[in-house]
PDB file of C-alpha atoms in Angstrom:
ATOM      1  CA  MET A   1      22.591  -4.900 -32.128  1.00  0.00           C
ATOM      2  CA  MET A   2      21.840  -6.643 -28.851  1.00  0.00           C
ATOM      3  CA  LYS A   3      21.867  -4.772 -25.581  1.00  0.00           C
ATOM      4  CA  ARG A   4      23.767  -6.255 -22.703  1.00  0.00           C
ATOM      5  CA  ILE A   5      21.733  -6.779 -19.566  1.00  0.00           C
ATOM      6  CA  SER A   6      23.688  -6.339 -16.366  1.00  0.00           C
ATOM      7  CA  ILE A   7      23.278  -8.868 -13.586  1.00  0.00           C
ATOM      8  CA  SER A   8      22.272  -6.099 -11.162  1.00  0.00           C
ATOM      9  CA  LYS A   9      19.093  -5.504 -13.168  1.00  0.00           C
ATOM     10  CA  LEU A  10      18.223  -9.201 -13.033  1.00  0.00           C
ATOM     11  CA  THR A  11      18.934  -9.634  -9.320  1.00  0.00           C
ATOM     12  CA  PRO A  12      15.358  -8.911  -8.071  1.00  0.00           C
ATOM     13  CA  VAL A  13      13.794 -11.321 -10.561  1.00  0.00           C
ATOM     14  CA  LEU A  14      16.374 -14.033  -9.908  1.00  0.00           C
ATOM     15  CA  SER A  15      15.939 -13.591  -6.150  1.00  0.00           C
ATOM     16  CA  LEU A  16      12.176 -14.029  -6.483  1.00  0.00           C
ATOM     17  CA  VAL A  17      12.612 -17.183  -8.554  1.00  0.00           C
ATOM     18  CA  VAL A  18      15.089 -18.632  -6.031  1.00  0.00           C
ATOM     19  CA  LEU A  19      12.734 -17.827  -3.126  1.00  0.00           C
ATOM     20  CA  LEU A  20       9.786 -19.448  -4.906  1.00  0.00           C
ATOM     21  CA  ILE A  21      11.834 -22.587  -5.564  1.00  0.00           C
ATOM     22  CA  VAL A  22      13.061 -22.761  -1.953  1.00  0.00           C
ATOM     23  CA  PHE A  23       9.544 -22.306  -0.532  1.00  0.00           C
ATOM     24  CA  GLN A  24       8.120 -24.802  -3.010  1.00  0.00           C
ATOM     25  CA  ILE A  25      10.650 -27.379  -1.819  1.00  0.00           C
ATOM     26  CA  CYS A  26      10.213 -26.566   1.895  1.00  0.00           C
ATOM     27  CA  THR A  27       6.396 -26.835   1.708  1.00  0.00           C
ATOM     28  CA  LYS A  28       6.597 -30.109  -0.253  1.00  0.00           C
ATOM     29  CA  GLY A  29       4.808 -28.637  -3.265  1.00  0.00           C
ATOM     30  CA  LEU A  30       2.060 -26.702  -1.463  1.00  0.00           C
ATOM     31  CA  MET A  31       3.408 -23.213  -2.148  1.00  0.00           C
ATOM     32  CA  LEU A  32       2.278 -22.886  -5.754  1.00  0.00           C
ATOM     33  CA  THR A  33      -1.155 -24.511  -5.530  1.00  0.00           C
ATOM     34  CA  PRO A  34      -4.047 -22.534  -7.042  1.00  0.00           C
ATOM     35  CA  LEU A  35      -5.702 -22.108  -3.620  1.00  0.00           C
ATOM     36  CA  ASN A  36      -2.532 -20.726  -2.024  1.00  0.00           C
ATOM     37  CA  LEU A  37      -1.775 -18.412  -4.938  1.00  0.00           C
ATOM     38  CA  GLY A  38      -5.353 -17.132  -4.799  1.00  0.00           C
ATOM     39  CA  MET A  39      -5.045 -16.384  -1.081  1.00  0.00           C
ATOM     40  CA  LEU A  40      -1.715 -14.609  -1.639  1.00  0.00           C
ATOM     41  CA  MET A  41      -3.283 -12.431  -4.329  1.00  0.00           C
ATOM     42  CA  ASP A  42      -6.295 -11.624  -2.124  1.00  0.00           C
ATOM     43  CA  GLN A  43      -4.020 -10.540   0.708  1.00  0.00           C
ATOM     44  CA  THR A  44      -1.743  -8.352  -1.400  1.00  0.00           C
ATOM     45  CA  VAL A  45      -4.318  -6.381  -3.428  1.00  0.00           C
ATOM     46  CA  VAL A  46      -4.913  -3.793  -0.688  1.00  0.00           C
ATOM     47  CA  LEU A  47      -1.185  -3.315  -0.205  1.00  0.00           C
ATOM     48  CA  MET A  48      -0.610  -2.903  -3.943  1.00  0.00           C
ATOM     49  CA  VAL A  49      -3.295  -0.210  -4.162  1.00  0.00           C
ATOM     50  CA  ALA A  50      -1.822   1.669  -1.197  1.00  0.00           C
ATOM     51  CA  VAL A  51       1.724   1.441  -2.535  1.00  0.00           C
ATOM     52  CA  SER A  52       0.731   2.630  -6.009  1.00  0.00           C
ATOM     53  CA  GLY A  53      -0.015   6.087  -4.569  1.00  0.00           C
ATOM     54  CA  THR A  54       3.244   6.084  -2.637  1.00  0.00           C
ATOM     55  CA  ILE A  55       5.194   5.647  -5.870  1.00  0.00           C
ATOM     56  CA  PHE A  56       4.124   9.120  -6.996  1.00  0.00           C
ATOM     57  CA  VAL A  57       5.252  10.632  -3.699  1.00  0.00           C
ATOM     58  CA  ALA A  58       8.615   8.867  -3.892  1.00  0.00           C
ATOM     59  CA  THR A  59       9.252  10.063  -7.459  1.00  0.00           C
ATOM     60  CA  LEU A  60       8.900  13.619  -6.190  1.00  0.00           C
ATOM     61  CA  GLY A  61      11.646  12.984  -3.644  1.00  0.00           C
ATOM     62  CA  SER A  62       9.274  12.993  -0.672  1.00  0.00           C
ATOM     63  CA  VAL A  63       8.129  10.382   1.793  1.00  0.00           C
ATOM     64  CA  ASP A  64       4.670   9.501   3.103  1.00  0.00           C
ATOM     65  CA  LEU A  65       4.606   7.782   6.478  1.00  0.00           C
ATOM     66  CA  SER A  66       0.832   7.987   6.866  1.00  0.00           C
ATOM     67  CA  VAL A  67      -0.236   5.555   4.135  1.00  0.00           C
ATOM     68  CA  GLY A  68      -1.161   2.674   6.428  1.00  0.00           C
ATOM     69  CA  VAL A  69      -2.946   4.846   8.965  1.00  0.00           C
ATOM     70  CA  VAL A  70      -4.935   6.673   6.293  1.00  0.00           C
ATOM     71  CA  LEU A  71      -5.882   3.305   4.806  1.00  0.00           C
ATOM     72  CA  ALA A  72      -7.068   2.107   8.225  1.00  0.00           C
ATOM     73  CA  PHE A  73      -8.998   5.330   8.881  1.00  0.00           C
ATOM     74  CA  SER A  74     -10.633   5.152   5.447  1.00  0.00           C
ATOM     75  CA  ALA A  75     -11.705   1.597   6.200  1.00  0.00           C
ATOM     76  CA  VAL A  76     -13.150   2.564   9.585  1.00  0.00           C
ATOM     77  CA  VAL A  77     -15.098   5.523   8.211  1.00  0.00           C
ATOM     78  CA  GLY A  78     -16.251   3.479   5.215  1.00  0.00           C
ATOM     79  CA  ASP A  79     -17.442   0.734   7.555  1.00  0.00           C
ATOM     80  CA  CYS A  80     -19.375   3.276   9.633  1.00  0.00           C
ATOM     81  CA  ALA A  81     -21.071   4.492   6.452  1.00  0.00           C
ATOM     82  CA  TYR A  82     -21.862   0.902   5.468  1.00  0.00           C
ATOM     83  CA  GLN A  83     -23.301   0.074   8.900  1.00  0.00           C
ATOM     84  CA  ALA A  84     -25.591   3.114   8.679  1.00  0.00           C
ATOM     85  CA  THR A  85     -26.875   2.523   5.146  1.00  0.00           C
ATOM     86  CA  GLU A  86     -26.006  -1.075   4.098  1.00  0.00           C
ATOM     87  CA  SER A  87     -24.763   0.410   0.803  1.00  0.00           C
ATOM     88  CA  THR A  88     -21.542  -1.002  -0.633  1.00  0.00           C
ATOM     89  CA  ALA A  89     -21.343   1.839  -3.165  1.00  0.00           C
ATOM     90  CA  LEU A  90     -21.440   4.392  -0.336  1.00  0.00           C
ATOM     91  CA  LEU A  91     -18.746   2.465   1.543  1.00  0.00           C
ATOM     92  CA  ILE A  92     -16.417   2.612  -1.451  1.00  0.00           C
ATOM     93  CA  LEU A  93     -17.186   6.273  -2.166  1.00  0.00           C
ATOM     94  CA  VAL A  94     -16.662   7.356   1.446  1.00  0.00           C
ATOM     95  CA  ALA A  95     -13.407   5.406   1.785  1.00  0.00           C
ATOM     96  CA  ILE A  96     -12.035   6.944  -1.418  1.00  0.00           C
ATOM     97  CA  LEU A  97     -13.097  10.455  -0.391  1.00  0.00           C
ATOM     98  CA  VAL A  98     -11.469  10.104   3.039  1.00  0.00           C
ATOM     99  CA  GLY A  99      -8.209   8.949   1.436  1.00  0.00           C
ATOM    100  CA  LEU A 100      -8.450  11.758  -1.108  1.00  0.00           C
ATOM    101  CA  GLY A 101      -9.015  14.286   1.679  1.00  0.00           C
ATOM    102  CA  PHE A 102      -5.887  13.226   3.538  1.00  0.00           C
ATOM    103  CA  GLY A 103      -3.920  13.241   0.287  1.00  0.00           C
ATOM    104  CA  LEU A 104      -5.083  16.774  -0.488  1.00  0.00           C
ATOM    105  CA  LEU A 105      -4.258  17.875   3.057  1.00  0.00           C
ATOM    106  CA  ASN A 106      -0.740  16.443   2.771  1.00  0.00           C
ATOM    107  CA  GLY A 107      -0.316  17.971  -0.677  1.00  0.00           C
ATOM    108  CA  PHE A 108      -1.393  21.375   0.593  1.00  0.00           C
ATOM    109  CA  LEU A 109       0.865  21.271   3.654  1.00  0.00           C
ATOM    110  CA  VAL A 110       3.897  20.075   1.700  1.00  0.00           C
ATOM    111  CA  GLY A 111       3.305  21.971  -1.558  1.00  0.00           C
ATOM    112  CA  LYS A 112       1.857  25.300  -0.464  1.00  0.00           C
ATOM    113  CA  CYS A 113       2.943  25.622   3.164  1.00  0.00           C
ATOM    114  CA  LYS A 114       6.439  24.224   2.390  1.00  0.00           C
ATOM    115  CA  LEU A 115       6.468  21.821   5.339  1.00  0.00           C
ATOM    116  CA  LYS A 116       8.772  18.805   5.187  1.00  0.00           C
ATOM    117  CA  SER A 117       6.858  15.731   4.049  1.00  0.00           C
ATOM    118  CA  PHE A 118       8.557  13.509   6.619  1.00  0.00           C
ATOM    119  CA  MET A 119       7.430  15.603   9.582  1.00  0.00           C
ATOM    120  CA  CYS A 120       3.995  16.367   8.159  1.00  0.00           C
ATOM    121  CA  THR A 121       3.071  12.765   7.422  1.00  0.00           C
ATOM    122  CA  LEU A 122       4.648  11.505  10.661  1.00  0.00           C
ATOM    123  CA  ALA A 123       2.494  13.903  12.686  1.00  0.00           C
ATOM    124  CA  GLU A 124      -0.562  12.870  10.698  1.00  0.00           C
ATOM    125  CA  ALA A 125       0.213   9.188  11.233  1.00  0.00           C
ATOM    126  CA  ILE A 126       0.513   9.659  14.996  1.00  0.00           C
ATOM    127  CA  GLY A 127      -2.692  11.685  15.260  1.00  0.00           C
ATOM    128  CA  VAL A 128      -4.832   9.539  12.995  1.00  0.00           C
ATOM    129  CA  ARG A 129      -3.538   6.339  14.635  1.00  0.00           C
ATOM    130  CA  GLY A 130      -5.039   7.559  17.908  1.00  0.00           C
ATOM    131  CA  VAL A 131      -8.405   8.165  16.242  1.00  0.00           C
ATOM    132  CA  VAL A 132      -8.341   4.747  14.567  1.00  0.00           C
ATOM    133  CA  ASN A 133      -7.496   3.030  17.847  1.00  0.00           C
ATOM    134  CA  TYR A 134     -10.333   4.891  19.583  1.00  0.00           C
TER     135      TYR A 134
END
């Protein structure tokens, strides 16, 4: 027995295909070149990693507004560690530990202290943004 697929489930995929066709036509065939696709993939990897953690927060019915700021702060601290030691392994380890620390802090404040995730992560985003800008 075949299942019927509703058009609403296909809408995102069909929209992507239509957009790719339109951009391919508008750029006169330059959109889907290997070089351009490689650059697009390079630019989206960081975003995909950041969003993958946000999926878990969203499935719990919460929201995390500090993802971008924590990513920026992790990069800054990781770069400071790299500048001091010239060690790529230390850079990666420090960046992951900083992100993990902020995640644990948010988890503690929301889970144990029963603060609203919206307010908690908004306050964190505002505070950490100031440190990153400094």
